[in-house]
Amino acid sequence: MRLSRTPAEKTGKVLGEFARCYKEQYGVALFNSVRYEIEGNGGPQAQLLHRKVPLEDHVIYSGNLFQYIEENKKWRNRFCVVPHNYGLVLYENKLAYERELPPRVLINSAGYKVLTSVEQYLELVSSSLPGVTPKSGNAPIVKCPTDFPLILWHPYARHYYFCVMTGKEQEKWGAVFQDCVRHCNNGISEDSKVEAPAFTDAVRMYRQSKEQYGTWDMLCGNQSQVLSNLVMEELLPELRSAIGPRLKGKAQERQRTWIQISDAVYRMVYEQTKAQYDAMVAKCEVERAQMESTIRTDMDQIITSKEHLSSKIRAFVLPKAEICVRNHVQPYISSILEALMTPTSQGFAEVREVFFKEVTDMNMNIVNEGGLEKLVEYMEKLSHLAFHPVKMQSCYEKMDQLKLEGLQQRFDVSSTSVFKQRAQIHMRQQMDDAVYTFETLLHQELGKLQGKDDLCKSIQRILERVLKKYDYDSSTVRKKFFREALLQITIPFLLKKLAPTCKGELAKFQELIFEDFASFILVENTYEEVVLQSVMKDIMQAVKEAAVQRKHNLYRDSMVMHNSDPNLHLLGEGIPIDWAEEHGGQPEAEPAADKRRRAKQVVSVIQDDEGALPYEAGAEALLPPSSPEPQEPEPAVPPGSPGGVAEIREMLAKESTEEAAGGQAEERLTNGTHATRQSRATEEVVAAGSAPGDDPPRGPASDGDGARRDASVPPASGAGVPSGDKVHHPTAPSPAPRAEIPSGDKVHHATAASPASGAEIPTGDKMHQATAASPISGAGVPSGDKEHHPTAPSPTSGAEIPSGDKEHHPTPAPAPRAEAPSGDEVHHPAAAASPAPGAAVPSPPAGTDCHQPGDKETGEEVAPPVACSPPQPAGTTESVVEGVQTEF
């Protein structure tokens, strides 16, 4: 079979027909816009304020994940940034992003589906090319090296394959990807009162002319993307029939080839569509001024002419439409409404609950910690709550329950995704409006508050006011959403039912329209308005009854909430509040590169540093910025950067073997990896020459466990200092590996380094460390120890000091394997070196539960601690708290 037209010819034909529809709908939309402007809006006024630029200078998320490169069939570590416009931007690594090098890939996720299993993906791929099914046991089209894939699938465009190492990362990245898809799908701006409605109506009219009624899943993205989907909807079946049988090779190769062909055609169609659509819009804009002048001059005559046409069409269509509504629609309206109301109202209730919980937690933390600085910190996080995909996920998930079983086939609803995404966008908007109103009211009150108690009372009072406003606005938004959804479901069904008896008779009504007004009045649009009126009464009645019964916390239409804040809407709606700048002090100007690295981020990463990942054991060389992904030269990939699945798994096995045998620092393979709270140990540093008797300020590691550390340096891996010993080190060298010091000793180090690798420090010791470095990853020091490190290094390898002795070492170091039994006291004033890899970590405050490496992980025996501090991976620059990232 040969194609009747080339893709370019087919695209030109579709766009030509669409241009005619668009020009007609443009005049109607312009007339409606001017009429709306003159007559005004009689709807209820929103109680919540609306923020105009919610995410300026912010990043939604950033972190590392692994991408499958189809050209060389290798997995590569990529640094992914999700900016405020919700695009997916992939860089070679974090350094390339900070240096502002060009990104590897830019992804607009409109029209994509986020899949979390290879099985789901293979089903969709098989359905896209019927008759091509891989035999069981054959390798799939893509093989994921982990159990946590993330795949972006599109019916026409290229697919993208990612994977991460943990389920938690998959959930977080999945929520971020879903938010990107949700935002990009809503690509047609509602701020445009003429172009947007003209475009959507033209698409609907074009599809109805092809006998395609009902909702359309691919009405997503910007206008050029929607038009490309419209062209591909007609072009792809022809391509599949012509090219599919000619594909050669195994089933997987044919599937891969088909995806590449579809993507190439889609890109070509998109370029042609974009150029022709821009020319179409420009032509209409040139005529707009003259058309608008005519509308304003002849408004009354146009309205009179349209009403006359409506009355004639109504007399012809309405009796038939009412019978169709009574028999085929009315019995099902309540069922459809209930199916819509339950998940939607649960989602909005969850939005209210999340907002209430976040503000209440903030208030409790301010009570416990106090101070305006804490308020600034929490308000910075709260201000972007609506754009936090992970925290909002519990709200969005409620819409997954939406099912129109039975009704979906009856009313030709191809998918409920249109309604789910629309409701989720409403949820996000309502959350942001509630947060911004809370911010504005609190900002007003700050100048009047006296002390912490007044602040907390004011926060609680404002929260209650905002929740009342939220309840009213969410009820209004939900009722509007229900009405629109019911119309979207029922109107196409009625038009399809009435088409055989009514559509052919519409041409005779064209003569009722004056030629001068033909650009603003269309018979087809008037006919649809009459059909809408036939069912609108039943829909309004159903929603009204639900409100009267107080189902799902809906307010009655007659209930008007009086504005309790008459001056609130005069405050300059949309003006952002910079809490850090106004109440957190004026920061010094920083270079552009530093500003880019420290850009505020809505969702925190799991770990702030890329680290050395087993997928990327060596630093992967940066390719030239201009070089495309397909031409990535093999020599540029260092030996430590495996790409194949087998190589990756071999490396993972090798990593685990080395960890078990050598007791080295645990190196976790994650995308951006484990969140750690920033240690304040390095903030409380005492000069290196401090006297042994100095009592530096207590840091977080000195609370409650008898261990006092100023800025502790942990002992090296496996270093053992038995509990209870008292050891003073004047100028002794650091201990060699496997040095053992029996319990009972008390060790004083002013600026001591930790013992060397292999030394063990059992519990019971009391340690003082004046100016030590931060602990090495995987290091662990049992709790209860108390050590004083004036300025001394630890004993040499294997040194054993008998228990009970009190030894002072001015300069000499203990001999190798010298044993120091418990009870000894050794003084080492000299400065200590940093801990060796795998060293044990000093214990945190009592009551902190965490994991202490044992013999199975490090090959060493460690005494059971009372409490311990989680190891901080080497290279971690700065930790982040959930909600805000200061460095990514």
PDB file of C-alpha atoms in Angstrom, residues 607-788:
ATOM      1  CA  GLN A 607      21.016  14.245  48.871  1.00  0.00           C
ATOM      2  CA  ASP A 608      22.567  17.527  47.859  1.00  0.00           C
ATOM      3  CA  ASP A 609      25.677  16.130  46.189  1.00  0.00           C
ATOM      4  CA  GLU A 610      26.143  13.919  43.145  1.00  0.00           C
ATOM      5  CA  GLY A 611      28.738  11.845  44.925  1.00  0.00           C
ATOM      6  CA  ALA A 612      30.593   8.955  43.297  1.00  0.00           C
ATOM      7  CA  LEU A 613      27.871   6.653  42.062  1.00  0.00           C
ATOM      8  CA  PRO A 614      28.625   3.061  41.081  1.00  0.00           C
ATOM      9  CA  TYR A 615      26.960   3.823  37.732  1.00  0.00           C
ATOM     10  CA  GLU A 616      29.571   6.556  37.318  1.00  0.00           C
ATOM     11  CA  ALA A 617      32.534   5.200  39.235  1.00  0.00           C
ATOM     12  CA  GLY A 618      34.844   7.687  37.528  1.00  0.00           C
ATOM     13  CA  ALA A 619      34.157  11.291  36.609  1.00  0.00           C
ATOM     14  CA  GLU A 620      32.550  11.142  33.174  1.00  0.00           C
ATOM     15  CA  ALA A 621      34.211  13.525  30.748  1.00  0.00           C
ATOM     16  CA  LEU A 622      32.095  16.420  29.514  1.00  0.00           C
ATOM     17  CA  LEU A 623      31.416  16.277  25.802  1.00  0.00           C
ATOM     18  CA  PRO A 624      31.555  19.464  23.775  1.00  0.00           C
ATOM     19  CA  PRO A 625      28.355  21.435  24.419  1.00  0.00           C
ATOM     20  CA  SER A 626      27.416  21.433  20.771  1.00  0.00           C
ATOM     21  CA  SER A 627      27.840  17.706  20.218  1.00  0.00           C
ATOM     22  CA  PRO A 628      24.531  15.828  19.992  1.00  0.00           C
ATOM     23  CA  GLU A 629      23.783  12.766  22.074  1.00  0.00           C
ATOM     24  CA  PRO A 630      23.993  10.303  19.158  1.00  0.00           C
ATOM     25  CA  GLN A 631      27.591  11.248  18.444  1.00  0.00           C
ATOM     26  CA  GLU A 632      28.839  10.627  21.952  1.00  0.00           C
ATOM     27  CA  PRO A 633      32.296   9.122  21.360  1.00  0.00           C
ATOM     28  CA  GLU A 634      33.112   5.973  23.234  1.00  0.00           C
ATOM     29  CA  PRO A 635      36.660   7.123  24.196  1.00  0.00           C
ATOM     30  CA  ALA A 636      35.132  10.099  26.022  1.00  0.00           C
ATOM     31  CA  VAL A 637      33.535   7.710  28.484  1.00  0.00           C
ATOM     32  CA  PRO A 638      35.997   6.830  31.212  1.00  0.00           C
ATOM     33  CA  PRO A 639      36.594   3.192  32.114  1.00  0.00           C
ATOM     34  CA  GLY A 640      34.669   3.621  35.351  1.00  0.00           C
ATOM     35  CA  SER A 641      31.436   4.632  33.665  1.00  0.00           C
ATOM     36  CA  PRO A 642      29.744   1.418  32.517  1.00  0.00           C
ATOM     37  CA  GLY A 643      26.738   1.684  30.283  1.00  0.00           C
ATOM     38  CA  GLY A 644      25.487  -1.871  29.870  1.00  0.00           C
ATOM     39  CA  VAL A 645      23.133  -3.571  32.272  1.00  0.00           C
ATOM     40  CA  ALA A 646      25.564  -6.441  32.918  1.00  0.00           C
ATOM     41  CA  GLU A 647      28.433  -4.062  33.634  1.00  0.00           C
ATOM     42  CA  ILE A 648      26.296  -2.057  36.028  1.00  0.00           C
ATOM     43  CA  ARG A 649      25.223  -5.124  37.931  1.00  0.00           C
ATOM     44  CA  GLU A 650      28.789  -6.462  38.084  1.00  0.00           C
ATOM     45  CA  MET A 651      29.898  -3.155  39.549  1.00  0.00           C
ATOM     46  CA  LEU A 652      27.105  -3.211  42.128  1.00  0.00           C
ATOM     47  CA  ALA A 653      28.125  -6.730  43.173  1.00  0.00           C
ATOM     48  CA  LYS A 654      31.757  -5.660  43.357  1.00  0.00           C
ATOM     49  CA  GLU A 655      30.814  -2.642  45.478  1.00  0.00           C
ATOM     50  CA  SER A 656      28.929  -4.762  48.005  1.00  0.00           C
ATOM     51  CA  THR A 657      31.828  -7.265  48.209  1.00  0.00           C
ATOM     52  CA  GLU A 658      34.353  -4.513  48.880  1.00  0.00           C
ATOM     53  CA  GLU A 659      32.146  -3.007  51.562  1.00  0.00           C
ATOM     54  CA  ALA A 660      31.748  -6.292  53.399  1.00  0.00           C
ATOM     55  CA  ALA A 661      35.459  -7.127  53.212  1.00  0.00           C
ATOM     56  CA  GLY A 662      37.165  -3.825  53.916  1.00  0.00           C
ATOM     57  CA  GLY A 663      34.738  -1.982  56.141  1.00  0.00           C
ATOM     58  CA  GLN A 664      34.954   1.067  53.956  1.00  0.00           C
ATOM     59  CA  ALA A 665      32.551   3.973  54.048  1.00  0.00           C
ATOM     60  CA  GLU A 666      29.141   2.954  52.820  1.00  0.00           C
ATOM     61  CA  GLU A 667      28.529   4.349  49.377  1.00  0.00           C
ATOM     62  CA  ARG A 668      24.861   4.402  48.484  1.00  0.00           C
ATOM     63  CA  LEU A 669      23.679   4.411  44.870  1.00  0.00           C
ATOM     64  CA  THR A 670      20.840   6.840  44.512  1.00  0.00           C
ATOM     65  CA  ASN A 671      19.811   9.653  42.227  1.00  0.00           C
ATOM     66  CA  GLY A 672      20.489  12.515  44.508  1.00  0.00           C
ATOM     67  CA  THR A 673      20.489  10.291  47.630  1.00  0.00           C
ATOM     68  CA  HIS A 674      19.745  10.421  51.308  1.00  0.00           C
ATOM     69  CA  ALA A 675      18.682  13.653  52.949  1.00  0.00           C
ATOM     70  CA  THR A 676      20.853  14.578  55.914  1.00  0.00           C
ATOM     71  CA  ARG A 677      20.279  17.348  58.329  1.00  0.00           C
ATOM     72  CA  GLN A 678      23.119  19.844  58.296  1.00  0.00           C
ATOM     73  CA  SER A 679      25.523  19.239  61.132  1.00  0.00           C
ATOM     74  CA  ARG A 680      26.059  22.243  63.295  1.00  0.00           C
ATOM     75  CA  ALA A 681      29.254  20.716  64.621  1.00  0.00           C
ATOM     76  CA  THR A 682      31.418  22.769  62.282  1.00  0.00           C
ATOM     77  CA  GLU A 683      29.745  25.960  63.467  1.00  0.00           C
ATOM     78  CA  GLU A 684      31.046  25.583  67.023  1.00  0.00           C
ATOM     79  CA  VAL A 685      34.768  25.533  66.504  1.00  0.00           C
ATOM     80  CA  VAL A 686      37.341  26.290  69.175  1.00  0.00           C
ATOM     81  CA  ALA A 687      40.872  27.378  68.293  1.00  0.00           C
ATOM     82  CA  ALA A 688      43.296  24.478  67.725  1.00  0.00           C
ATOM     83  CA  GLY A 689      45.529  25.479  70.617  1.00  0.00           C
ATOM     84  CA  SER A 690      42.834  25.483  73.319  1.00  0.00           C
ATOM     85  CA  ALA A 691      43.758  24.206  76.729  1.00  0.00           C
ATOM     86  CA  PRO A 692      42.632  20.782  77.894  1.00  0.00           C
ATOM     87  CA  GLY A 693      40.450  22.343  80.528  1.00  0.00           C
ATOM     88  CA  ASP A 694      38.509  24.565  78.135  1.00  0.00           C
ATOM     89  CA  ASP A 695      34.799  23.972  78.128  1.00  0.00           C
ATOM     90  CA  PRO A 696      33.593  24.952  74.693  1.00  0.00           C
ATOM     91  CA  PRO A 697      29.904  25.550  73.909  1.00  0.00           C
ATOM     92  CA  ARG A 698      27.754  22.498  73.715  1.00  0.00           C
ATOM     93  CA  GLY A 699      26.924  21.413  70.184  1.00  0.00           C
ATOM     94  CA  PRO A 700      24.191  19.115  69.034  1.00  0.00           C
ATOM     95  CA  ALA A 701      26.410  16.117  69.574  1.00  0.00           C
ATOM     96  CA  SER A 702      26.909  16.902  73.255  1.00  0.00           C
ATOM     97  CA  ASP A 703      23.349  16.739  74.492  1.00  0.00           C
ATOM     98  CA  GLY A 704      22.278  14.076  76.842  1.00  0.00           C
ATOM     99  CA  ASP A 705      24.712  11.222  76.249  1.00  0.00           C
ATOM    100  CA  GLY A 706      27.664  12.260  78.365  1.00  0.00           C
ATOM    101  CA  ALA A 707      29.770  12.905  75.286  1.00  0.00           C
ATOM    102  CA  ARG A 708      30.925  16.488  74.895  1.00  0.00           C
ATOM    103  CA  ARG A 709      32.104  17.551  71.424  1.00  0.00           C
ATOM    104  CA  ASP A 710      32.821  21.045  70.185  1.00  0.00           C
ATOM    105  CA  ALA A 711      33.157  20.069  66.547  1.00  0.00           C
ATOM    106  CA  SER A 712      34.012  16.474  66.783  1.00  0.00           C
ATOM    107  CA  VAL A 713      36.373  14.537  64.571  1.00  0.00           C
ATOM    108  CA  PRO A 714      35.319  10.937  64.477  1.00  0.00           C
ATOM    109  CA  PRO A 715      37.749   8.108  64.998  1.00  0.00           C
ATOM    110  CA  ALA A 716      38.791   6.132  62.004  1.00  0.00           C
ATOM    111  CA  SER A 717      37.019   3.047  60.774  1.00  0.00           C
ATOM    112  CA  GLY A 718      36.923   0.393  63.409  1.00  0.00           C
ATOM    113  CA  ALA A 719      38.950   2.411  65.905  1.00  0.00           C
ATOM    114  CA  GLY A 720      38.180   1.044  69.347  1.00  0.00           C
ATOM    115  CA  VAL A 721      38.459   2.957  72.607  1.00  0.00           C
ATOM    116  CA  PRO A 722      36.784   0.961  75.388  1.00  0.00           C
ATOM    117  CA  SER A 723      34.293   2.779  77.570  1.00  0.00           C
ATOM    118  CA  GLY A 724      35.203   4.355  80.885  1.00  0.00           C
ATOM    119  CA  ASP A 725      38.867   4.967  80.059  1.00  0.00           C
ATOM    120  CA  LYS A 726      40.433   8.325  80.651  1.00  0.00           C
ATOM    121  CA  VAL A 727      43.270   8.999  78.252  1.00  0.00           C
ATOM    122  CA  HIS A 728      45.242  12.226  77.833  1.00  0.00           C
ATOM    123  CA  HIS A 729      47.340  12.643  74.680  1.00  0.00           C
ATOM    124  CA  PRO A 730      49.891  15.502  74.855  1.00  0.00           C
ATOM    125  CA  THR A 731      51.622  15.052  71.476  1.00  0.00           C
ATOM    126  CA  ALA A 732      51.212  11.456  70.574  1.00  0.00           C
ATOM    127  CA  PRO A 733      50.868  10.380  66.974  1.00  0.00           C
ATOM    128  CA  SER A 734      47.570   9.012  65.711  1.00  0.00           C
ATOM    129  CA  PRO A 735      46.878   5.349  66.394  1.00  0.00           C
ATOM    130  CA  ALA A 736      47.628   2.819  63.785  1.00  0.00           C
ATOM    131  CA  PRO A 737      44.924   0.493  62.528  1.00  0.00           C
ATOM    132  CA  ARG A 738      43.328  -1.915  65.000  1.00  0.00           C
ATOM    133  CA  ALA A 739      44.589  -0.008  68.065  1.00  0.00           C
ATOM    134  CA  GLU A 740      42.683  -1.254  71.097  1.00  0.00           C
ATOM    135  CA  ILE A 741      42.136   0.743  74.273  1.00  0.00           C
ATOM    136  CA  PRO A 742      40.179  -1.112  76.923  1.00  0.00           C
ATOM    137  CA  SER A 743      37.177   0.460  78.588  1.00  0.00           C
ATOM    138  CA  GLY A 744      37.422   2.785  81.564  1.00  0.00           C
ATOM    139  CA  ASP A 745      39.798   5.222  79.931  1.00  0.00           C
ATOM    140  CA  LYS A 746      38.988   8.869  79.680  1.00  0.00           C
ATOM    141  CA  VAL A 747      40.464  10.517  76.633  1.00  0.00           C
ATOM    142  CA  HIS A 748      41.067  14.275  76.254  1.00  0.00           C
ATOM    143  CA  HIS A 749      41.807  15.774  72.828  1.00  0.00           C
ATOM    144  CA  ALA A 750      41.751  19.506  72.215  1.00  0.00           C
ATOM    145  CA  THR A 751      41.923  19.288  68.425  1.00  0.00           C
ATOM    146  CA  ALA A 752      42.274  15.616  68.024  1.00  0.00           C
ATOM    147  CA  ALA A 753      42.040  13.589  64.924  1.00  0.00           C
ATOM    148  CA  SER A 754      40.237  10.344  64.991  1.00  0.00           C
ATOM    149  CA  PRO A 755      42.115   7.059  65.326  1.00  0.00           C
ATOM    150  CA  ALA A 756      43.218   5.351  62.206  1.00  0.00           C
ATOM    151  CA  SER A 757      41.264   2.786  60.261  1.00  0.00           C
ATOM    152  CA  GLY A 758      40.381  -0.325  62.146  1.00  0.00           C
ATOM    153  CA  ALA A 759      40.520   1.087  65.679  1.00  0.00           C
ATOM    154  CA  GLU A 760      37.514   0.313  67.885  1.00  0.00           C
ATOM    155  CA  ILE A 761      36.019   2.607  70.518  1.00  0.00           C
ATOM    156  CA  PRO A 762      33.480   0.860  72.722  1.00  0.00           C
ATOM    157  CA  THR A 763      30.854   2.674  74.717  1.00  0.00           C
ATOM    158  CA  GLY A 764      31.345   4.373  78.061  1.00  0.00           C
ATOM    159  CA  ASP A 765      34.124   6.717  77.057  1.00  0.00           C
ATOM    160  CA  LYS A 766      33.783  10.397  77.645  1.00  0.00           C
ATOM    161  CA  MET A 767      35.155  12.505  74.839  1.00  0.00           C
ATOM    162  CA  HIS A 768      35.878  16.230  74.481  1.00  0.00           C
ATOM    163  CA  GLN A 769      36.883  17.442  71.018  1.00  0.00           C
ATOM    164  CA  ALA A 770      37.669  21.079  70.542  1.00  0.00           C
ATOM    165  CA  THR A 771      37.956  21.722  66.818  1.00  0.00           C
ATOM    166  CA  ALA A 772      37.501  18.511  64.969  1.00  0.00           C
ATOM    167  CA  ALA A 773      36.379  17.981  61.449  1.00  0.00           C
ATOM    168  CA  SER A 774      33.069  16.492  60.460  1.00  0.00           C
ATOM    169  CA  PRO A 775      32.721  12.713  60.581  1.00  0.00           C
ATOM    170  CA  ILE A 776      33.573  10.530  57.658  1.00  0.00           C
ATOM    171  CA  SER A 777      30.788   8.564  55.993  1.00  0.00           C
ATOM    172  CA  GLY A 778      30.178   5.292  57.687  1.00  0.00           C
ATOM    173  CA  ALA A 779      32.104   6.262  60.798  1.00  0.00           C
ATOM    174  CA  GLY A 780      30.609   5.393  64.161  1.00  0.00           C
ATOM    175  CA  VAL A 781      31.552   6.168  67.755  1.00  0.00           C
ATOM    176  CA  PRO A 782      29.449   4.423  70.388  1.00  0.00           C
ATOM    177  CA  SER A 783      27.385   6.660  72.609  1.00  0.00           C
ATOM    178  CA  GLY A 784      28.148   7.279  76.218  1.00  0.00           C
ATOM    179  CA  ASP A 785      31.843   7.902  75.541  1.00  0.00           C
ATOM    180  CA  LYS A 786      33.383  11.059  76.808  1.00  0.00           C
ATOM    181  CA  GLU A 787      36.617  12.090  75.181  1.00  0.00           C
ATOM    182  CA  HIS A 788      38.780  15.168  75.715  1.00  0.00           C
TER     183      HIS A 788
END
